GROMACS .gro file of C-alpha atoms in nm:
model
  136
    1MET     CA    1   0.923  -1.018  -1.980
    2THR     CA    2   1.093  -0.721  -2.146
    3THR     CA    3   1.310  -0.472  -1.965
    4THR     CA    4   1.044  -0.206  -2.027
    5GLU     CA    5   0.782  -0.425  -1.854
    6LYS     CA    6   1.019  -0.488  -1.563
    7VAL     CA    7   1.084  -0.114  -1.525
    8MET     CA    8   0.712  -0.041  -1.540
    9ASP     CA    9   0.630  -0.309  -1.278
   10LEU     CA   10   0.892  -0.171  -1.039
   11SER     CA   11   0.802   0.193  -1.110
   12GLY     CA   12   0.433   0.121  -1.057
   13ARG     CA   13   0.503  -0.049  -0.725
   14VAL     CA   14   0.720   0.240  -0.609
   15LEU     CA   15   0.474   0.508  -0.717
   16ILE     CA   16   0.168   0.348  -0.558
   17ALA     CA   17   0.352   0.267  -0.235
   18LEU     CA   18   0.520   0.606  -0.206
   19MET     CA   19   0.214   0.773  -0.059
   20PHE     CA   20   0.203   0.514   0.220
   21LEU     CA   21   0.573   0.557   0.298
   22VAL     CA   22   0.536   0.935   0.310
   23GLY     CA   23   0.203   0.908   0.491
   24GLY     CA   24   0.339   0.676   0.758
   25ILE     CA   25   0.638   0.901   0.820
   26SER     CA   26   0.426   1.217   0.827
   27LYS     CA   27   0.190   1.058   1.081
   28ILE     CA   28   0.489   1.017   1.314
   29GLY     CA   29   0.572   1.388   1.278
   30ALA     CA   30   0.210   1.495   1.327
   31TYR     CA   31   0.117   1.228   1.577
   32ALA     CA   32  -0.124   1.428   1.796
   33ALA     CA   33  -0.302   1.588   1.500
   34THR     CA   34  -0.342   1.252   1.325
   35GLN     CA   35  -0.468   1.092   1.643
   36GLY     CA   36  -0.723   1.370   1.682
   37TYR     CA   37  -0.837   1.330   1.320
   38MET     CA   38  -0.883   0.958   1.368
   39GLU     CA   39  -1.083   1.012   1.685
   40SER     CA   40  -1.302   1.273   1.512
   41ALA     CA   41  -1.400   0.999   1.266
   42GLY     CA   42  -1.478   0.753   1.546
   43VAL     CA   43  -1.155   0.554   1.516
   44PRO     CA   44  -0.971   0.501   1.847
   45GLY     CA   45  -0.649   0.705   1.845
   46ILE     CA   46  -0.472   0.422   2.025
   47LEU     CA   47  -0.465   0.241   1.689
   48LEU     CA   48  -0.234   0.502   1.534
   49PRO     CA   49   0.092   0.312   1.602
   50LEU     CA   50  -0.056   0.009   1.424
   51VAL     CA   51  -0.167   0.225   1.132
   52ILE     CA   52   0.182   0.374   1.101
   53LEU     CA   53   0.346   0.031   1.118
   54PHE     CA   54   0.097  -0.112   0.868
   55GLU     CA   55   0.149   0.172   0.618
   56LEU     CA   56   0.529   0.160   0.639
   57ALA     CA   57   0.563  -0.219   0.637
   58GLY     CA   58   0.304  -0.263   0.362
   59ALA     CA   59   0.461   0.002   0.143
   60LEU     CA   60   0.812  -0.141   0.189
   61ALA     CA   61   0.685  -0.491   0.109
   62VAL     CA   62   0.528  -0.368  -0.214
   63VAL     CA   63   0.835  -0.165  -0.316
   64LEU     CA   64   1.076  -0.450  -0.244
   65GLY     CA   65   0.840  -0.708  -0.390
   66TYR     CA   66   0.838  -0.920  -0.075
   67GLY     CA   67   0.509  -1.092   0.008
   68THR     CA   68   0.374  -0.861  -0.256
   69ARG     CA   69   0.040  -1.022  -0.326
   70MET     CA   70  -0.057  -1.032   0.042
   71ALA     CA   71   0.072  -0.680   0.113
   72ALA     CA   72  -0.104  -0.534  -0.190
   73ALA     CA   73  -0.432  -0.707  -0.102
   74ALA     CA   74  -0.409  -0.579   0.256
   75LEU     CA   75  -0.335  -0.224   0.138
   76ALA     CA   76  -0.630  -0.245  -0.105
   77LEU     CA   77  -0.861  -0.339   0.180
   78PHE     CA   78  -0.712  -0.059   0.393
   79CYS     CA   79  -0.784   0.192   0.115
   80ILE     CA   80  -1.144   0.077   0.085
   81VAL     CA   81  -1.206   0.088   0.460
   82THR     CA   82  -1.047   0.432   0.496
   83ALA     CA   83  -1.251   0.561   0.200
   84PHE     CA   84  -1.573   0.478   0.382
   85VAL     CA   85  -1.457   0.579   0.731
   86PHE     CA   86  -1.285   0.909   0.647
   87HIS     CA   87  -1.428   1.018   0.310
   88GLY     CA   88  -1.781   0.877   0.301
   89GLU     CA   89  -1.951   1.213   0.350
   90SER     CA   90  -2.197   1.241   0.063
   91GLY     CA   91  -2.265   1.584  -0.080
   92ASN     CA   92  -1.913   1.710  -0.013
   93GLN     CA   93  -1.725   1.730  -0.344
   94ALA     CA   94  -1.378   1.728  -0.185
   95GLN     CA   95  -1.462   1.419   0.019
   96SER     CA   96  -1.614   1.252  -0.288
   97ILE     CA   97  -1.289   1.305  -0.478
   98LEU     CA   98  -1.085   1.164  -0.189
   99PHE     CA   99  -1.327   0.870  -0.169
  100MET     CA  100  -1.277   0.794  -0.539
  101LYS     CA  101  -0.899   0.839  -0.503
  102ASN     CA  102  -0.892   0.575  -0.232
  103LEU     CA  103  -1.095   0.337  -0.449
  104ALA     CA  104  -0.863   0.399  -0.746
  105ILE     CA  105  -0.557   0.324  -0.532
  106ALA     CA  106  -0.729   0.008  -0.407
  107GLY     CA  107  -0.779  -0.090  -0.770
  108GLY     CA  108  -0.409  -0.047  -0.840
  109PHE     CA  109  -0.321  -0.260  -0.539
  110LEU     CA  110  -0.566  -0.529  -0.654
  111VAL     CA  111  -0.388  -0.542  -0.992
  112ILE     CA  112  -0.056  -0.589  -0.811
  113ALA     CA  113  -0.215  -0.855  -0.588
  114ALA     CA  114  -0.339  -1.040  -0.898
  115ARG     CA  115  -0.019  -1.007  -1.106
  116GLY     CA  116   0.246  -1.025  -0.838
  117ALA     CA  117   0.552  -0.804  -0.819
  118GLY     CA  118   0.719  -0.898  -1.145
  119ASP     CA  119   1.073  -1.005  -1.218
  120TRP     CA  120   1.253  -0.731  -1.027
  121SER     CA  121   1.140  -0.831  -0.680
  122LEU     CA  122   1.240  -1.037  -0.380
  123ASP     CA  123   0.944  -1.268  -0.453
  124ALA     CA  124   1.086  -1.346  -0.800
  125ARG     CA  125   1.434  -1.396  -0.653
  126ARG     CA  126   1.297  -1.640  -0.395
  127GLN     CA  127   1.107  -1.833  -0.664
  128ALA     CA  128   1.420  -1.853  -0.880
  129LEU     CA  129   1.623  -1.987  -0.590
  130GLN     CA  130   1.357  -2.247  -0.506
  131ALA     CA  131   1.340  -2.357  -0.871
  132ALA     CA  132   1.718  -2.393  -0.906
  133PRO     CA  133   1.838  -2.752  -0.906
  134ALA     CA  134   2.018  -2.865  -0.594
  135VAL     CA  135   2.393  -2.899  -0.630
  136SER     CA  136   2.537  -3.222  -0.485
   0.00000   0.00000   0.00000
């Protein structure tokens, strides 16, 4: 793998995960408003701490390349579910765009889930250590 490919893998992981890092942090700062929005869509507001934890942990896992395939697959599913729950209103152009955005992000996460994190990741480091011959 070339250095350019390694940079692009890492950059792609950071860019796609950034919105979940920022989103998780912003939900903490706007806790009551986010809880109200969730409840207006029929999602129990009591789930907000889990959502925040999921977004932050999932994003950090993808950025660091730790458990990347699982984290990316979980975030893809999260994007698909939230598209239908929060942006499934047909006939509303803004909601349709947000719906498609969520599906596009899910697609990016599915590519990461299929490919893995690449060479610049904790997953690759762990694999390299496991493949190294034991020293006696």
